[in-house]
Short mmCIF file of C-alpha atoms in Angstrom, two decimals:
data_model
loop_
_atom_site.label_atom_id
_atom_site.label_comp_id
_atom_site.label_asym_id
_atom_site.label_seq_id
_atom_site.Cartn_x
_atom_site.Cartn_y
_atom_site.Cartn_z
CA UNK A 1 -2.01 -25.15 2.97
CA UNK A 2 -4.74 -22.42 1.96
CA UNK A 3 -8.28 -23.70 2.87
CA UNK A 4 -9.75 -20.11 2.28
CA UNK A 5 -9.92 -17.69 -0.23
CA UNK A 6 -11.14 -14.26 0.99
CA UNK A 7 -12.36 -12.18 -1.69
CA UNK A 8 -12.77 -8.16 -1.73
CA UNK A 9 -15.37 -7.11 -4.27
CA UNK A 10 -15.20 -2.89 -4.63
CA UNK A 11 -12.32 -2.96 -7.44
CA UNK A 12 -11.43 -6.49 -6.94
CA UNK A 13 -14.70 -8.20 -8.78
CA UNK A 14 -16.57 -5.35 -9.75
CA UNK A 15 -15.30 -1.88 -11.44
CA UNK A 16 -16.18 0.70 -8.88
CA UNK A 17 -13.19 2.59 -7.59
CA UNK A 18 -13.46 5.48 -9.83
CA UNK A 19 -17.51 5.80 -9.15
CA UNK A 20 -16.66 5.92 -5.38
CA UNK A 21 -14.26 8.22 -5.85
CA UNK A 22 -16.37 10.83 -8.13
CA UNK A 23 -18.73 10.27 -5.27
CA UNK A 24 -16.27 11.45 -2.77
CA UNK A 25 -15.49 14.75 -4.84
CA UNK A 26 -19.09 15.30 -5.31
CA UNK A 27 -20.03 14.77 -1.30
CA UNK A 28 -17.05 16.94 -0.65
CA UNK A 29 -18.19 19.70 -2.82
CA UNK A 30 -21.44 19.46 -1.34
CA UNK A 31 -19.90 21.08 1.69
CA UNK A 32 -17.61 23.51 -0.27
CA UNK A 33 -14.49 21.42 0.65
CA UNK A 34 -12.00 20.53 -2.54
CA UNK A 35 -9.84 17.50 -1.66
CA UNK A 36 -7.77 16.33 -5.27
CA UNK A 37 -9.16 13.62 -6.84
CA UNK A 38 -5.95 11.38 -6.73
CA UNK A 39 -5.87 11.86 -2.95
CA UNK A 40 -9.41 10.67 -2.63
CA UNK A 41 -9.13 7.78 -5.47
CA UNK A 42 -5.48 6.61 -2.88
CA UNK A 43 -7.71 6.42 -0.23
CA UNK A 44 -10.71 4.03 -1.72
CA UNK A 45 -10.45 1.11 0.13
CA UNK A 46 -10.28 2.24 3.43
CA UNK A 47 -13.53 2.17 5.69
CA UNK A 48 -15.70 5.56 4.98
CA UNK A 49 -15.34 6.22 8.62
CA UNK A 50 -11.34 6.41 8.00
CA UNK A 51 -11.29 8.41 4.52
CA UNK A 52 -12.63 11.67 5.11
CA UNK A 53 -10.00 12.52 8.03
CA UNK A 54 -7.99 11.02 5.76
CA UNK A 55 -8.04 13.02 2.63
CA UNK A 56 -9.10 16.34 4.59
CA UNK A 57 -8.46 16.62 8.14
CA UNK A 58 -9.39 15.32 11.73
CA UNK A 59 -11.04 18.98 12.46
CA UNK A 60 -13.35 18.12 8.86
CA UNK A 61 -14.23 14.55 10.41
CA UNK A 62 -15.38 16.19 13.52
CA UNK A 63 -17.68 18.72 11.81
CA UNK A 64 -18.44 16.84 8.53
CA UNK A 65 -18.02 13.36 8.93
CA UNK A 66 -21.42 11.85 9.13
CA UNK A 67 -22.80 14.20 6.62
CA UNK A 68 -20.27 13.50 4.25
CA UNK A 69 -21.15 10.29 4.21
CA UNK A 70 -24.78 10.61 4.09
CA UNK A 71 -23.98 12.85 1.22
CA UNK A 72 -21.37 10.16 -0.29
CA UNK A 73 -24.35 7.57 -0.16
CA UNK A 74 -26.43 9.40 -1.96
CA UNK A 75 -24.00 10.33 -4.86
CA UNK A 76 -23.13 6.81 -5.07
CA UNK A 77 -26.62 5.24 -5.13
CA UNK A 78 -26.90 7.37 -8.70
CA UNK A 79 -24.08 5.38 -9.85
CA UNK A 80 -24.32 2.63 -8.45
CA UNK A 81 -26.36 1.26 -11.72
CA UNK A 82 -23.19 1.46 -14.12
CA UNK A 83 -20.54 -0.47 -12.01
CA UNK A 84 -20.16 -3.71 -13.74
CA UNK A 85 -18.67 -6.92 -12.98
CA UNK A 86 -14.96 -7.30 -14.62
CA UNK A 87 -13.98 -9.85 -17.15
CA UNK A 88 -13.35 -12.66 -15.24
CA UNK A 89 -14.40 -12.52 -12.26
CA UNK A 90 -17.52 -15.51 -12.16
CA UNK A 91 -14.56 -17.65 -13.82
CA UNK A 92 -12.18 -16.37 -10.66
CA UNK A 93 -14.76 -17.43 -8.12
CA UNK A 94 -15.53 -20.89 -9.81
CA UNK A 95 -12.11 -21.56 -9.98
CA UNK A 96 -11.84 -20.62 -6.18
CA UNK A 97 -14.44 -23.60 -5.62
CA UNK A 98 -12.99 -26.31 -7.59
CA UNK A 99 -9.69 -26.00 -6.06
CA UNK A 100 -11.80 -26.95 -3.13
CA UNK A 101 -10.70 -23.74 -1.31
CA UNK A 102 -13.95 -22.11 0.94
CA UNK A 103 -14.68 -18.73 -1.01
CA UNK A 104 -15.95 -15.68 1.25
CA UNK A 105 -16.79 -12.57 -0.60
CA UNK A 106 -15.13 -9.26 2.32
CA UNK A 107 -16.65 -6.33 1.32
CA UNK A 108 -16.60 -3.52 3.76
CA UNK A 109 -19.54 -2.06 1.81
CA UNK A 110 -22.75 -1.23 2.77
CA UNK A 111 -25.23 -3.87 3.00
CA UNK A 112 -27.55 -2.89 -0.01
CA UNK A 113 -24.29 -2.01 -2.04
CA UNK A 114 -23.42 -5.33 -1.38
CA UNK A 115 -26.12 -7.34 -2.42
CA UNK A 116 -26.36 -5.26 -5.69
CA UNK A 117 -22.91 -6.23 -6.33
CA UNK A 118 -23.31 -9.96 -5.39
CA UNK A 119 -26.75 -9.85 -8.24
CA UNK A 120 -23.90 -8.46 -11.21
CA UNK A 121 -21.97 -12.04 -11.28
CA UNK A 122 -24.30 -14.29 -8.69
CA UNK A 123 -22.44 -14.35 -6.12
CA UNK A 124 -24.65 -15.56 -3.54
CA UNK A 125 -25.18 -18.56 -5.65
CA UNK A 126 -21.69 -20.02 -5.45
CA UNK A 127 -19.85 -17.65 -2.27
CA UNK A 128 -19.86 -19.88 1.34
CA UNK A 129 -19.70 -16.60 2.78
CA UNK A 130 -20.03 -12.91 2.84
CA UNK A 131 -19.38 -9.94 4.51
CA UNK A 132 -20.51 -5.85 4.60
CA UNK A 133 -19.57 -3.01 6.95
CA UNK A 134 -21.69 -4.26 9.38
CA UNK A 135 -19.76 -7.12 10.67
CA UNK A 136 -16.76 -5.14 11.55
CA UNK A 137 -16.05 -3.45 14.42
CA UNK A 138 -13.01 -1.21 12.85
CA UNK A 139 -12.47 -0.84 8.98
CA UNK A 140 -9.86 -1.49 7.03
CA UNK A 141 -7.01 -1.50 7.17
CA UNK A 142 -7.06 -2.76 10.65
CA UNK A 143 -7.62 -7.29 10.30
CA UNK A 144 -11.16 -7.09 11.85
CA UNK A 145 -13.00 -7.84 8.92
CA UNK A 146 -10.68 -10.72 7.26
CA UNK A 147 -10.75 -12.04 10.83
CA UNK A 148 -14.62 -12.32 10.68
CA UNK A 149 -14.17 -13.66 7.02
CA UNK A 150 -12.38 -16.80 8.17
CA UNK A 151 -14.52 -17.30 11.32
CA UNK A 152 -17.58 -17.79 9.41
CA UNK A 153 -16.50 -20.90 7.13
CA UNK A 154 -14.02 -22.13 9.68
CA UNK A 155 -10.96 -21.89 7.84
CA UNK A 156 -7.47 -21.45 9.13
CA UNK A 157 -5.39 -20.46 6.23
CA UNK A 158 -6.74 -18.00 4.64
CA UNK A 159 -5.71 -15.68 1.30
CA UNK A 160 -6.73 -12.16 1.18
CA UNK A 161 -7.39 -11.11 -2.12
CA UNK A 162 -8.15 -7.45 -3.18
CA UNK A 163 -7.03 -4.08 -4.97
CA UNK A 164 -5.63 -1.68 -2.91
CA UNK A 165 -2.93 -1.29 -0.21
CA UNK A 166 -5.29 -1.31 2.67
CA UNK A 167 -6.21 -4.73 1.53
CA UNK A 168 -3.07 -5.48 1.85
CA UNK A 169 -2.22 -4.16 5.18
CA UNK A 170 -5.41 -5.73 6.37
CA UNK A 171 -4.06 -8.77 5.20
CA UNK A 172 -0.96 -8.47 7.02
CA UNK A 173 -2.58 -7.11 10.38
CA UNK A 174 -4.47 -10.32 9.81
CA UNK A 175 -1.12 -12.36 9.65
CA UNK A 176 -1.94 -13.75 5.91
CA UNK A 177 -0.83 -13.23 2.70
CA UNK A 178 -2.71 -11.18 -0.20
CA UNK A 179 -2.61 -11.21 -3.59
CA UNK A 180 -3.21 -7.93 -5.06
CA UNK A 181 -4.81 -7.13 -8.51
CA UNK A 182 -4.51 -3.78 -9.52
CA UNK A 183 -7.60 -2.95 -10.85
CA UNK A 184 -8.26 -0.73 -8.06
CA UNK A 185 -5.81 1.69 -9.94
CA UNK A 186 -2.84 1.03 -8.00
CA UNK A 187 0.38 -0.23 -9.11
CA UNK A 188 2.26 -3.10 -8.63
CA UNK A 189 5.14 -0.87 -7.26
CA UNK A 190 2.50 0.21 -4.71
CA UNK A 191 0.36 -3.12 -3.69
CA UNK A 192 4.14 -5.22 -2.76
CA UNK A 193 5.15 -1.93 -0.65
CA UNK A 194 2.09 -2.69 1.16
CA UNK A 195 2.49 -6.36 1.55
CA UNK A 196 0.96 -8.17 -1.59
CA UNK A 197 3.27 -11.27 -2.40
CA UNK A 198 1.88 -11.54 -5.94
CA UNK A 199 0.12 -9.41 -7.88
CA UNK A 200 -1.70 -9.40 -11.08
CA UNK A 201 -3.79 -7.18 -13.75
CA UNK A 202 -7.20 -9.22 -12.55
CA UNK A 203 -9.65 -11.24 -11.87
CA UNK A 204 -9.44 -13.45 -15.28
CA UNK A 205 -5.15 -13.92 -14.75
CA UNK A 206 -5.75 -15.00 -10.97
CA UNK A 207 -8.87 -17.32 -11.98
CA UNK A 208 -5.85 -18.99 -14.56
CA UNK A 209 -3.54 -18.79 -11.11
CA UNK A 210 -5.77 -20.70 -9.22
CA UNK A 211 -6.45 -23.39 -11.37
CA UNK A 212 -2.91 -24.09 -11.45
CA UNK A 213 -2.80 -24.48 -7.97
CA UNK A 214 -0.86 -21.25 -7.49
CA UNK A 215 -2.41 -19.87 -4.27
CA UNK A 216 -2.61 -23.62 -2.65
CA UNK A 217 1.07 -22.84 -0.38
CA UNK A 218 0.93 -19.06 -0.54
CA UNK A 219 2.52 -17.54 2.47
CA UNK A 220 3.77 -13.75 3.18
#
């Protein structure tokens, strides 16, 4: 039976895919390089350290890499201040709670981005846990950080719940099931092709799923 709930927050809680990804264009313009924006918004999701060899090339990570994302932090720091919470989402987590299921928040973001994202829908107020870049020692979508997610609220059956397909993947590598919403921008088609067992438009229809006891047995 699921005793944990683990939670991504870019484009699972809070609306930010498409402000990471104009971020991306913009830090890759900065350095006259043109990636298409569909092949940067596919790879949102992904640790920063994995994207940019990603969309451009192993030869750009090795000359770019930690400019780019010096120069993708600072695009998405101006932006930062119109991603909002989605409909839903405090109702998701509360339902999370009184299910009795431990609730940890797995962002891969950094630290500050994180805590400005737990303030939109007081997070830190209800979450048992949470996570940011730093606790990882490889991004997703290797299992490192769901791993970590678990350890800290000593669960054992965890639920990996997020928006893209390296969520999912993560959640396989990490040998449990995930749920995938696709507010991230991908499709259902997409998320089961990368492992999701059930997916659905957001955080409001999976706070109803919970309540109904829904994600209690979930398995892959």
């Amino acid at each position: 039976m699921t005793d944990t709930v683990i939670l991504d927050v870019d484009g699972t809680l809070v609306d930010s895919n498409y402000h990471h990804t104009i971020a991306w264009m913009r830090a890759f313009a900065a350095h006259d390089l043109t990636p298409p924006g569909w092949r940067i918004h596919r790879a949102i999701g992904m640790g920063g350290d994995k994207l940019v060899a990603h969309v451009a090339d192993d030869d750009v990570e090795a000359r770019l890499g930690e400019a780019l994302r010096e120069e993708w932090t600072r695009e998405f720091d101006r932006l930062i201040g119109e991603v909002r919470p989605f409909e839903g989402t405090r109702a998701l987590l509360e339902s999370v709670k009184e299910r009795g299921h431990h609730l940890v928040l797995a962002s891969s973001g950094q630290q500050q981005h994180v805590e400005t994202f737990l303030d939109l829908f007081d997070g830190r107020s209800i979450a048992d846990a949470w996570t940011s870049a730093d606790d990882a020692d490889e991004s997703k979508p290797a299992a490192d950080l769901l791993q970590v997610a678990l350890s800290r609220v000593g669960g054992s059956a965890g639920v990996m719940v997020g928006d893209s397909i390296w969520d999912a993947r993560a959640a396989e590598a990490a040998g449990m099931p995930c749920v995938g919403l696709r507010t991230g921008g991908f499709s259902e088609a997409e998320l089961r092709d990368a492992g999701a067992v059930m997916v659905v438009d957001g955080p409001g229809a999976l706070g109803r799923e919970v309540a109904t006891g829904r994600l209690d047995g979930l398995s892959r």
